[in-house]
PDB file of C-alpha atoms and ligand atoms in Angstrom:
ATOM      1  CA  UNK A   1      -5.034  50.170-100.869  1.00  0.00           C
ATOM      2  CA  UNK A   2      -4.623  47.765 -97.958  1.00  0.00           C
ATOM      3  CA  UNK A   3      -6.321  44.905 -99.792  1.00  0.00           C
ATOM      4  CA  UNK A   4      -3.996  45.490-102.769  1.00  0.00           C
ATOM      5  CA  UNK A   5      -0.868  45.275-100.579  1.00  0.00           C
ATOM      6  CA  UNK A   6      -2.260  42.178 -98.899  1.00  0.00           C
ATOM      7  CA  UNK A   7      -2.855  40.571-102.328  1.00  0.00           C
ATOM      8  CA  UNK A   8       0.743  41.241-103.365  1.00  0.00           C
ATOM      9  CA  UNK A   9       2.150  39.945-100.083  1.00  0.00           C
ATOM     10  CA  UNK A  10      -0.047  36.855 -99.829  1.00  0.00           C
ATOM     11  CA  UNK A  11      -0.957  35.765-103.390  1.00  0.00           C
ATOM     12  CA  UNK A  12      -3.354  32.858-103.735  1.00  0.00           C
ATOM     13  CA  UNK A  13      -2.965  30.818-106.890  1.00  0.00           C
ATOM     14  CA  UNK A  14      -6.197  29.646-108.536  1.00  0.00           C
ATOM     15  CA  UNK A  15      -6.277  25.872-108.312  1.00  0.00           C
ATOM     16  CA  UNK A  16      -7.471  23.656-111.126  1.00  0.00           C
ATOM     17  CA  UNK A  17     -10.102  21.034-110.316  1.00  0.00           C
ATOM     18  CA  UNK A  18      -8.234  17.979-111.524  1.00  0.00           C
ATOM     19  CA  UNK A  19      -9.516  14.842-109.899  1.00  0.00           C
ATOM     20  CA  UNK A  20     -12.493  12.813-111.043  1.00  0.00           C
ATOM     21  CA  UNK A  21     -14.271  13.720-107.796  1.00  0.00           C
ATOM     22  CA  UNK A  22     -14.060  17.462-108.480  1.00  0.00           C
ATOM     23  CA  UNK A  23     -15.137  16.966-112.095  1.00  0.00           C
ATOM     24  CA  UNK A  24     -18.237  15.066-111.026  1.00  0.00           C
ATOM     25  CA  UNK A  25     -21.387  17.072-111.671  1.00  0.00           C
ATOM     26  CA  UNK A  26     -19.780  19.380-114.220  1.00  0.00           C
ATOM     27  CA  UNK A  27     -21.624  17.578-117.022  1.00  0.00           C
ATOM     28  CA  UNK A  28     -25.413  17.078-117.249  1.00  0.00           C
ATOM     29  CA  UNK A  29     -24.725  13.889-119.196  1.00  0.00           C
ATOM     30  CA  UNK A  30     -26.615  12.591-122.206  1.00  0.00           C
ATOM     31  CA  UNK A  31     -28.356   9.409-123.342  1.00  0.00           C
ATOM     32  CA  UNK A  32     -26.066   6.622-124.524  1.00  0.00           C
ATOM     33  CA  UNK A  33     -26.753   3.863-127.075  1.00  0.00           C
ATOM     34  CA  UNK A  34     -28.712   1.128-125.297  1.00  0.00           C
ATOM     35  CA  UNK A  35     -29.655  -2.469-126.224  1.00  0.00           C
ATOM     36  CA  UNK A  36     -33.133  -2.285-127.787  1.00  0.00           C
ATOM     37  CA  UNK A  37     -34.684  -4.699-125.277  1.00  0.00           C
ATOM     38  CA  UNK A  38     -33.802  -2.287-122.396  1.00  0.00           C
ATOM     39  CA  UNK A  39     -34.220   1.011-124.253  1.00  0.00           C
ATOM     40  CA  UNK A  40     -36.979   3.599-124.309  1.00  0.00           C
ATOM     41  CA  UNK A  41     -39.133   3.465-127.460  1.00  0.00           C
ATOM     42  CA  UNK A  42     -38.317   5.799-130.343  1.00  0.00           C
ATOM     43  CA  UNK A  43     -41.585   7.690-130.029  1.00  0.00           C
ATOM     44  CA  UNK A  44     -40.858   9.126-126.547  1.00  0.00           C
ATOM     45  CA  UNK A  45     -38.274  11.430-128.099  1.00  0.00           C
ATOM     46  CA  UNK A  46     -39.761  14.790-129.132  1.00  0.00           C
ATOM     47  CA  UNK A  47     -36.901  15.552-131.541  1.00  0.00           C
ATOM     48  CA  UNK A  48     -36.694  12.118-133.247  1.00  0.00           C
ATOM     49  CA  UNK A  49     -33.158  11.598-131.965  1.00  0.00           C
ATOM     50  CA  UNK A  50     -33.692   7.904-131.148  1.00  0.00           C
ATOM     51  CA  UNK A  51     -33.232   5.391-133.952  1.00  0.00           C
ATOM     52  CA  UNK A  52     -33.042   1.623-133.673  1.00  0.00           C
ATOM     53  CA  UNK A  53     -30.345  -0.244-135.631  1.00  0.00           C
ATOM     54  CA  UNK A  54     -29.392  -3.934-135.315  1.00  0.00           C
ATOM     55  CA  UNK A  55     -30.713  -4.418-131.795  1.00  0.00           C
ATOM     56  CA  UNK A  56     -29.353  -1.122-130.446  1.00  0.00           C
ATOM     57  CA  UNK A  57     -31.258   2.083-129.781  1.00  0.00           C
ATOM     58  CA  UNK A  58     -28.884   4.730-131.093  1.00  0.00           C
ATOM     59  CA  UNK A  59     -28.895   8.453-130.340  1.00  0.00           C
ATOM     60  CA  UNK A  60     -28.507  11.128-133.016  1.00  0.00           C
ATOM     61  CA  UNK A  61     -26.670  13.763-130.986  1.00  0.00           C
ATOM     62  CA  UNK A  62     -27.235  16.422-133.637  1.00  0.00           C
ATOM     63  CA  UNK A  63     -30.934  16.231-132.676  1.00  0.00           C
ATOM     64  CA  UNK A  64     -30.854  15.393-128.947  1.00  0.00           C
ATOM     65  CA  UNK A  65     -31.796  18.247-126.595  1.00  0.00           C
ATOM     66  CA  UNK A  66     -31.058  16.312-123.363  1.00  0.00           C
ATOM     67  CA  UNK A  67     -34.670  16.638-122.214  1.00  0.00           C
ATOM     68  CA  UNK A  68     -34.409  13.311-120.308  1.00  0.00           C
ATOM     69  CA  UNK A  69     -37.836  12.112-121.504  1.00  0.00           C
ATOM     70  CA  UNK A  70     -36.176   8.837-122.573  1.00  0.00           C
ATOM     71  CA  UNK A  71     -34.923   8.444-119.006  1.00  0.00           C
ATOM     72  CA  UNK A  72     -38.054   9.337-117.049  1.00  0.00           C
ATOM     73  CA  UNK A  73     -38.971   7.096-114.132  1.00  0.00           C
ATOM     74  CA  UNK A  74     -42.460   6.244-115.446  1.00  0.00           C
ATOM     75  CA  UNK A  75     -40.992   4.403-118.446  1.00  0.00           C
ATOM     76  CA  UNK A  76     -40.714   0.635-118.306  1.00  0.00           C
ATOM     77  CA  UNK A  77     -37.435   0.775-120.220  1.00  0.00           C
ATOM     78  CA  UNK A  78     -35.017   3.701-120.180  1.00  0.00           C
ATOM     79  CA  UNK A  79     -31.998   4.849-122.128  1.00  0.00           C
ATOM     80  CA  UNK A  80     -28.608   4.493-120.479  1.00  0.00           C
ATOM     81  CA  UNK A  81     -27.106   7.817-119.429  1.00  0.00           C
ATOM     82  CA  UNK A  82     -23.433   8.778-119.684  1.00  0.00           C
ATOM     83  CA  UNK A  83     -21.983  11.645-117.666  1.00  0.00           C
ATOM     84  CA  UNK A  84     -18.825  12.315-119.662  1.00  0.00           C
ATOM     85  CA  UNK A  85     -17.916  15.404-121.646  1.00  0.00           C
ATOM     86  CA  UNK A  86     -15.803  14.173-124.577  1.00  0.00           C
ATOM     87  CA  UNK A  87     -18.503  15.259-126.961  1.00  0.00           C
ATOM     88  CA  UNK A  88     -16.452  17.028-129.650  1.00  0.00           C
ATOM     89  CA  UNK A  89     -16.602  15.435-133.104  1.00  0.00           C
ATOM     90  CA  UNK A  90     -14.306  16.232-135.994  1.00  0.00           C
ATOM     91  CA  UNK A  91     -16.448  16.862-139.062  1.00  0.00           C
ATOM     92  CA  UNK A  92     -13.703  17.780-141.559  1.00  0.00           C
ATOM     93  CA  UNK A  93     -11.580  14.869-142.724  1.00  0.00           C
ATOM     94  CA  UNK A  94      -8.509  16.134-140.873  1.00  0.00           C
ATOM     95  CA  UNK A  95      -7.157  19.079-138.923  1.00  0.00           C
ATOM     96  CA  UNK A  96      -3.712  19.396-140.568  1.00  0.00           C
ATOM     97  CA  UNK A  97      -2.835  22.759-139.037  1.00  0.00           C
ATOM     98  CA  UNK A  98      -3.284  22.199-135.314  1.00  0.00           C
ATOM     99  CA  UNK A  99      -2.852  25.341-133.229  1.00  0.00           C
ATOM    100  CA  UNK A 100      -0.460  23.840-130.710  1.00  0.00           C
ATOM    101  CA  UNK A 101       0.386  26.875-128.576  1.00  0.00           C
ATOM    102  CA  UNK A 102      -2.547  29.271-128.489  1.00  0.00           C
ATOM    103  CA  UNK A 103      -5.791  30.120-130.251  1.00  0.00           C
ATOM    104  CA  UNK A 104      -7.779  33.306-130.543  1.00  0.00           C
ATOM    105  CA  UNK A 105     -11.481  32.695-130.667  1.00  0.00           C
ATOM    106  CA  UNK A 106     -14.230  34.831-132.161  1.00  0.00           C
ATOM    107  CA  UNK A 107     -17.760  33.873-131.085  1.00  0.00           C
ATOM    108  CA  UNK A 108     -20.735  34.574-133.347  1.00  0.00           C
ATOM    109  CA  UNK A 109     -24.228  34.225-131.934  1.00  0.00           C
ATOM    110  CA  UNK A 110     -26.151  33.297-135.070  1.00  0.00           C
ATOM    111  CA  UNK A 111     -29.519  32.965-133.306  1.00  0.00           C
ATOM    112  CA  UNK A 112     -28.749  31.352-129.943  1.00  0.00           C
ATOM    113  CA  UNK A 113     -31.364  31.252-127.152  1.00  0.00           C
ATOM    114  CA  UNK A 114     -28.666  32.457-124.716  1.00  0.00           C
ATOM    115  CA  UNK A 115     -27.795  29.199-122.963  1.00  0.00           C
ATOM    116  CA  UNK A 116     -25.012  28.045-125.313  1.00  0.00           C
ATOM    117  CA  UNK A 117     -23.420  31.491-125.026  1.00  0.00           C
ATOM    118  CA  UNK A 118     -23.710  31.349-121.259  1.00  0.00           C
ATOM    119  CA  UNK A 119     -21.798  28.043-121.162  1.00  0.00           C
ATOM    120  CA  UNK A 120     -19.050  29.623-123.286  1.00  0.00           C
ATOM    121  CA  UNK A 121     -18.818  32.545-120.859  1.00  0.00           C
ATOM    122  CA  UNK A 122     -18.271  30.076-117.998  1.00  0.00           C
ATOM    123  CA  UNK A 123     -14.938  29.100-119.558  1.00  0.00           C
ATOM    124  CA  UNK A 124     -13.450  32.439-118.504  1.00  0.00           C
ATOM    125  CA  UNK A 125     -14.333  31.792-114.854  1.00  0.00           C
ATOM    126  CA  UNK A 126     -11.666  30.649-112.341  1.00  0.00           C
ATOM    127  CA  UNK A 127     -13.109  27.092-112.386  1.00  0.00           C
ATOM    128  CA  UNK A 128     -12.170  26.547-116.037  1.00  0.00           C
ATOM    129  CA  UNK A 129      -9.653  29.366-116.520  1.00  0.00           C
ATOM    130  CA  UNK A 130      -9.262  28.850-120.270  1.00  0.00           C
ATOM    131  CA  UNK A 131      -6.605  31.582-120.599  1.00  0.00           C
ATOM    132  CA  UNK A 132      -4.243  29.311-118.680  1.00  0.00           C
ATOM    133  CA  UNK A 133      -4.445  26.911-121.646  1.00  0.00           C
ATOM    134  CA  UNK A 134      -3.586  29.570-124.241  1.00  0.00           C
ATOM    135  CA  UNK A 135      -7.175  30.161-125.365  1.00  0.00           C
ATOM    136  CA  UNK A 136      -8.395  33.758-125.610  1.00  0.00           C
ATOM    137  CA  UNK A 137     -11.552  35.408-126.919  1.00  0.00           C
ATOM    138  CA  UNK A 138     -11.206  38.254-129.404  1.00  0.00           C
ATOM    139  CA  UNK A 139     -13.880  40.610-130.726  1.00  0.00           C
ATOM    140  CA  UNK A 140     -12.192  40.790-134.161  1.00  0.00           C
ATOM    141  CA  UNK A 141     -12.619  38.028-136.782  1.00  0.00           C
ATOM    142  CA  UNK A 142      -9.444  39.329-138.488  1.00  0.00           C
ATOM    143  CA  UNK A 143      -7.460  38.253-135.403  1.00  0.00           C
ATOM    144  CA  UNK A 144      -9.244  34.948-134.884  1.00  0.00           C
ATOM    145  CA  UNK A 145      -7.983  31.408-135.531  1.00  0.00           C
ATOM    146  CA  UNK A 146     -11.251  29.763-134.523  1.00  0.00           C
ATOM    147  CA  UNK A 147     -14.794  30.866-135.268  1.00  0.00           C
ATOM    148  CA  UNK A 148     -17.267  29.519-132.724  1.00  0.00           C
ATOM    149  CA  UNK A 149     -20.877  29.661-133.859  1.00  0.00           C
ATOM    150  CA  UNK A 150     -23.846  29.163-131.535  1.00  0.00           C
ATOM    151  CA  UNK A 151     -27.516  28.847-132.414  1.00  0.00           C
ATOM    152  CA  UNK A 152     -29.257  28.060-135.671  1.00  0.00           C
ATOM    153  CA  UNK A 153     -28.289  30.534-138.396  1.00  0.00           C
ATOM    154  CA  UNK A 154     -31.128  32.995-138.708  1.00  0.00           C
ATOM    155  CA  UNK A 155     -31.882  34.546-142.065  1.00  0.00           C
ATOM    156  CA  UNK A 156     -30.764  37.948-140.779  1.00  0.00           C
ATOM    157  CA  UNK A 157     -27.404  36.582-139.467  1.00  0.00           C
ATOM    158  CA  UNK A 158     -26.472  34.521-142.550  1.00  0.00           C
ATOM    159  CA  UNK A 159     -24.585  37.282-144.368  1.00  0.00           C
ATOM    160  CA  UNK A 160     -22.834  38.471-141.184  1.00  0.00           C
ATOM    161  CA  UNK A 161     -21.636  34.928-140.491  1.00  0.00           C
ATOM    162  CA  UNK A 162     -20.300  34.541-144.038  1.00  0.00           C
ATOM    163  CA  UNK A 163     -18.477  37.890-143.747  1.00  0.00           C
ATOM    164  CA  UNK A 164     -16.926  36.935-140.383  1.00  0.00           C
ATOM    165  CA  UNK A 165     -15.669  33.658-141.882  1.00  0.00           C
ATOM    166  CA  UNK A 166     -14.280  35.345-145.012  1.00  0.00           C
ATOM    167  CA  UNK A 167     -12.401  37.985-143.009  1.00  0.00           C
ATOM    168  CA  UNK A 168     -10.502  35.468-140.854  1.00  0.00           C
ATOM    169  CA  UNK A 169      -6.847  34.759-141.741  1.00  0.00           C
ATOM    170  CA  UNK A 170      -5.837  31.222-142.750  1.00  0.00           C
ATOM    171  CA  UNK A 171      -5.436  28.643-141.371  1.00  0.00           C
ATOM    172  CA  UNK A 172      -8.798  28.892-139.663  1.00  0.00           C
ATOM    173  CA  UNK A 173     -11.218  26.549-137.995  1.00  0.00           C
ATOM    174  CA  UNK A 174     -14.968  26.614-137.368  1.00  0.00           C
ATOM    175  CA  UNK A 175     -16.524  25.066-134.280  1.00  0.00           C
ATOM    176  CA  UNK A 176     -20.339  24.670-134.288  1.00  0.00           C
ATOM    177  CA  UNK A 177     -21.670  24.650-130.732  1.00  0.00           C
ATOM    178  CA  UNK A 178     -24.992  23.169-129.654  1.00  0.00           C
ATOM    179  CA  UNK A 179     -27.777  21.129-131.210  1.00  0.00           C
ATOM    180  CA  UNK A 180     -29.234  24.223-132.919  1.00  0.00           C
ATOM    181  CA  UNK A 181     -25.924  24.927-134.662  1.00  0.00           C
ATOM    182  CA  UNK A 182     -25.691  21.302-135.823  1.00  0.00           C
ATOM    183  CA  UNK A 183     -29.231  20.708-137.051  1.00  0.00           C
ATOM    184  CA  UNK A 184     -31.388  23.752-136.310  1.00  0.00           C
ATOM    185  CA  UNK A 185     -32.590  21.980-133.155  1.00  0.00           C
ATOM    186  CA  UNK A 186     -35.926  23.104-131.775  1.00  0.00           C
ATOM    187  CA  UNK A 187     -35.885  26.110-134.129  1.00  0.00           C
ATOM    188  CA  UNK A 188     -35.292  24.142-137.342  1.00  0.00           C
ATOM    189  CA  UNK A 189     -38.795  24.665-138.745  1.00  0.00           C
ATOM    190  CA  UNK A 190     -38.908  28.394-137.991  1.00  0.00           C
ATOM    191  CA  UNK A 191     -39.452  30.747-140.926  1.00  0.00           C
ATOM    192  CA  UNK A 192     -36.632  32.895-139.494  1.00  0.00           C
ATOM    193  CA  UNK A 193     -33.978  30.158-139.701  1.00  0.00           C
ATOM    194  CA  UNK A 194     -31.734  29.695-142.754  1.00  0.00           C
ATOM    195  CA  UNK A 195     -30.409  26.345-141.477  1.00  0.00           C
ATOM    196  CA  UNK A 196     -27.623  24.770-139.444  1.00  0.00           C
ATOM    197  CA  UNK A 197     -24.130  26.280-139.591  1.00  0.00           C
ATOM    198  CA  UNK A 198     -22.714  23.832-142.159  1.00  0.00           C
ATOM    199  CA  UNK A 199     -25.288  25.037-144.664  1.00  0.00           C
ATOM    200  CA  UNK A 200     -23.608  28.465-144.575  1.00  0.00           C
ATOM    201  CA  UNK A 201     -19.887  27.890-143.850  1.00  0.00           C
ATOM    202  CA  UNK A 202     -17.727  24.726-143.537  1.00  0.00           C
ATOM    203  CA  UNK A 203     -17.605  23.232-140.035  1.00  0.00           C
ATOM    204  CA  UNK A 204     -14.515  21.442-138.647  1.00  0.00           C
ATOM    205  CA  UNK A 205     -15.604  20.572-135.107  1.00  0.00           C
ATOM    206  CA  UNK A 206     -19.131  19.843-133.881  1.00  0.00           C
ATOM    207  CA  UNK A 207     -20.091  19.992-130.195  1.00  0.00           C
ATOM    208  CA  UNK A 208     -23.573  18.598-129.580  1.00  0.00           C
ATOM    209  CA  UNK A 209     -25.647  19.412-126.502  1.00  0.00           C
ATOM    210  CA  UNK A 210     -28.456  21.736-125.522  1.00  0.00           C
ATOM    211  CA  UNK A 211     -26.424  23.416-124.254  1.00  0.00           C
ATOM    212  CA  UNK A 212     -23.054  21.618-124.166  1.00  0.00           C
ATOM    213  CA  UNK A 213     -21.357  21.974-120.756  1.00  0.00           C
ATOM    214  CA  UNK A 214     -18.124  24.020-120.544  1.00  0.00           C
ATOM    215  CA  UNK A 215     -15.964  20.884-120.330  1.00  0.00           C
ATOM    216  CA  UNK A 216     -17.388  19.656-123.655  1.00  0.00           C
ATOM    217  CA  UNK A 217     -16.520  23.041-125.195  1.00  0.00           C
ATOM    218  CA  UNK A 218     -13.030  22.820-123.756  1.00  0.00           C
ATOM    219  CA  UNK A 219     -12.744  19.321-125.218  1.00  0.00           C
ATOM    220  CA  UNK A 220     -13.403  20.869-128.669  1.00  0.00           C
ATOM    221  CA  UNK A 221     -10.761  23.575-128.199  1.00  0.00           C
ATOM    222  CA  UNK A 222      -8.214  20.990-127.057  1.00  0.00           C
ATOM    223  CA  UNK A 223      -8.969  18.915-130.158  1.00  0.00           C
ATOM    224  CA  UNK A 224      -8.311  21.960-132.361  1.00  0.00           C
ATOM    225  CA  UNK A 225      -5.029  22.487-130.485  1.00  0.00           C
ATOM    226  CA  UNK A 226      -3.885  18.954-131.280  1.00  0.00           C
ATOM    227  CA  UNK A 227      -4.069  17.520-127.735  1.00  0.00           C
ATOM    228  CA  UNK A 228      -7.064  15.880-126.148  1.00  0.00           C
ATOM    229  CA  UNK A 229      -6.305  14.963-122.545  1.00  0.00           C
ATOM    230  CA  UNK A 230      -8.694  12.767-120.565  1.00  0.00           C
ATOM    231  CA  UNK A 231      -9.402  15.782-118.368  1.00  0.00           C
ATOM    232  CA  UNK A 232      -9.755  18.835-120.681  1.00  0.00           C
ATOM    233  CA  UNK A 233      -8.571  21.039-117.796  1.00  0.00           C
ATOM    234  CA  UNK A 234      -5.157  19.374-117.721  1.00  0.00           C
ATOM    235  CA  UNK A 235      -2.476  21.491-119.266  1.00  0.00           C
ATOM    236  CA  UNK A 236      -0.211  24.391-118.749  1.00  0.00           C
ATOM    237  CA  UNK A 237      -0.191  25.663-115.173  1.00  0.00           C
ATOM    238  CA  UNK A 238       2.286  28.334-114.180  1.00  0.00           C
ATOM    239  CA  UNK A 239       4.230  27.115-111.155  1.00  0.00           C
TER     240      UNK A 239
HETATM  241  S1  SF4 B 301     -32.772  13.161-123.971  1.00  0.00           S
HETATM  242 FE1  SF4 B 301     -34.697  13.907-124.937  1.00  0.00          FE
HETATM  243  S2  SF4 B 301     -34.046  14.598-126.960  1.00  0.00           S
HETATM  244 FE2  SF4 B 301     -32.398  13.309-126.183  1.00  0.00          FE
HETATM  245  S3  SF4 B 301     -32.821  11.282-126.996  1.00  0.00           S
HETATM  246 FE3  SF4 B 301     -33.751  11.410-124.941  1.00  0.00          FE
HETATM  247  S4  SF4 B 301     -35.855  12.041-125.337  1.00  0.00           S
HETATM  248 FE4  SF4 B 301     -34.709  12.491-127.187  1.00  0.00          FE
HETATM  249  S1  SF4 B 302     -28.710  24.241-128.562  1.00  0.00           S
HETATM  250 FE1  SF4 B 302     -30.182  24.521-126.887  1.00  0.00          FE
HETATM  251  S2  SF4 B 302     -29.122  25.926-125.498  1.00  0.00           S
HETATM  252 FE2  SF4 B 302     -28.067  26.077-127.485  1.00  0.00          FE
HETATM  253  S3  SF4 B 302     -29.066  27.745-128.594  1.00  0.00           S
HETATM  254 FE3  SF4 B 302     -30.156  25.858-129.152  1.00  0.00          FE
HETATM  255  S4  SF4 B 302     -31.884  25.755-127.707  1.00  0.00           S
HETATM  256 FE4  SF4 B 302     -30.406  27.195-126.867  1.00  0.00          FE
END
C-alpha cells in the first residue's frame, strides 16, 4: 500500500507533448505531389498511386501504402516527402451535427492486418491520452456516435458491419481508417474481400495511410468534433 499512499501524496500529471520538437517523428510521412521533372516515374509505384497531371506527379492516397519505393536513393528523381499528419479527408458533403463535447467510438475490424488497429490502440496511451479530449471507445454500437472501420471489408464481415451501422443511434458518423478501408489496398483483388468500406456503408471521414499514425487518427476525430487544431493533441487539459 506504500506506493498507493505515495501516489496520492505526490501525484504526477501526465504531460502532453505539445511543441513541434516533441511531435517530430510521430508521423512516418508520405509522398507529396512533386513537379514531374523532379518526380519518380509512375511505374515505380507497386499500387499505381502515382499519376501525372499537368506537369505534376500526383499521389492517390487511397492507394498509397507508404512503401517509400518512390523515394529510394537509387532513383534519379524522387518524390517529395511530407512529415505532417493532417491526413483526414471529409468524404460526405458536410458534417452538420458536429460532436462538440465528446464522442463514443466503436471500432470494427473488417479484415485488418493488425497494424491499423495497433495504431488506434496507441491513442489510449499516455502519449496521446485521447480520453482527455472527450473521446472514448465503447464495445457497443448502440452507444456509439462514431463507427471506425479498419481493413478491407471481407465477405464474412460485410453483414456484421452493416448490422453495427444500423444499430447505432443518430446522428452517427463513419470513419474509414487505412488504405485498405479506402480502396481495398493490397488485398483488393482477394476473393475474400467484398470491397472498400464505402461499398457497404456510407463514409464521412477517410484517413489514408498504411497504417495511418495515431496523430492522423486524432486529426480525424477532431474533425468530427468540429475543431481541427494545428496540433491534434491540443485541447482540454485538466489543470
Ligand atoms: S510510397 Fe510506395 S505506394 Fe506510395 S506512392 Fe510511393 S511507391 Fe507508391
Ligand atoms: S491499410 Fe495497411 S496497415 Fe492497415 S490494414 Fe491495410 S495493410 Fe494493414
